[in-house]
Amino acid sequence: MSPYEEVILEHWRNPRNRGRLDKPDLVGVEVNPLCGDAVRLELQVAEGRVTDVRFDGQGCAISQAAASLLTELIRGRTVAELREMRDEELLSALGGVIPTRRNCALLPLRALRRALGG
Ligand code: FES
């Protein structure tokens, strides 16, 4: 199994931060129009920094595992830092993603950008 497959499977089986926040400050939902898969991200923000985060959604293992991993990457960061977050950071944290599955892996990052208003 490749490192990429191991990361995906691990997060798919043991999703981090799945659920909803009581009163999220920022919410972003993104749907992949090609398949209908969806990711919802909710952020709690205090003094410009993410203090808590949850994701929810349904879809392929890659999109949901990437959402789980993304929640770990963004907790504690500032909103300004997240606005600068590049696709490559998430793709490389996943262990590299084959080109045909990039859209799946980046679905949660697009949800984050919606939450941030961009
Ligand atoms: Fe729909 Fe992966 S197949 S996001």
PDB file of N, CA and C and ligand atoms in Angstrom, residues 32 35 37 60 63 101 104, ligand 1:
ATOM      1  N   ASN A  32     -19.127  18.735  -5.257  1.00  0.00           N
ATOM      2  CA  ASN A  32     -18.494  18.407  -6.534  1.00  0.00           C
ATOM      3  C   ASN A  32     -19.612  18.174  -7.554  1.00  0.00           C
ATOM      4  N   CYS A  35     -20.114  14.587  -9.261  1.00  0.00           N
ATOM      5  CA  CYS A  35     -20.551  13.359  -8.588  1.00  0.00           C
ATOM      6  C   CYS A  35     -21.565  13.622  -7.486  1.00  0.00           C
ATOM      7  N   ASP A  37     -20.841  14.632  -4.494  1.00  0.00           N
ATOM      8  CA  ASP A  37     -20.230  14.514  -3.167  1.00  0.00           C
ATOM      9  C   ASP A  37     -20.077  15.907  -2.542  1.00  0.00           C
ATOM     10  N   CYS A  60     -16.897  10.190  -1.606  1.00  0.00           N
ATOM     11  CA  CYS A  60     -15.861   9.173  -1.770  1.00  0.00           C
ATOM     12  C   CYS A  60     -14.867   9.226  -0.605  1.00  0.00           C
ATOM     13  N   SER A  63     -12.373  12.312  -0.632  1.00  0.00           N
ATOM     14  CA  SER A  63     -12.897  13.620  -0.224  1.00  0.00           C
ATOM     15  C   SER A  63     -13.132  13.678   1.280  1.00  0.00           C
ATOM     16  N   ARG A 101      -7.693  12.179  -9.157  1.00  0.00           N
ATOM     17  CA  ARG A 101      -8.421  12.311  -7.889  1.00  0.00           C
ATOM     18  C   ARG A 101      -8.156  13.644  -7.193  1.00  0.00           C
ATOM     19  N   CYS A 104     -11.292  15.382  -5.954  1.00  0.00           N
ATOM     20  CA  CYS A 104     -11.833  14.776  -4.728  1.00  0.00           C
ATOM     21  C   CYS A 104     -11.067  15.314  -3.515  1.00  0.00           C
TER      22      CYS A 104
HETATM   23 FE1  FES B   1     -16.930  12.677  -5.778  1.00  0.00          FE
HETATM   24 FE2  FES B   1     -14.516  12.013  -5.106  1.00  0.00          FE
HETATM   25  S1  FES B   1     -15.846  10.908  -6.439  1.00  0.00           S
HETATM   26  S2  FES B   1     -15.507  13.876  -4.673  1.00  0.00           S
END
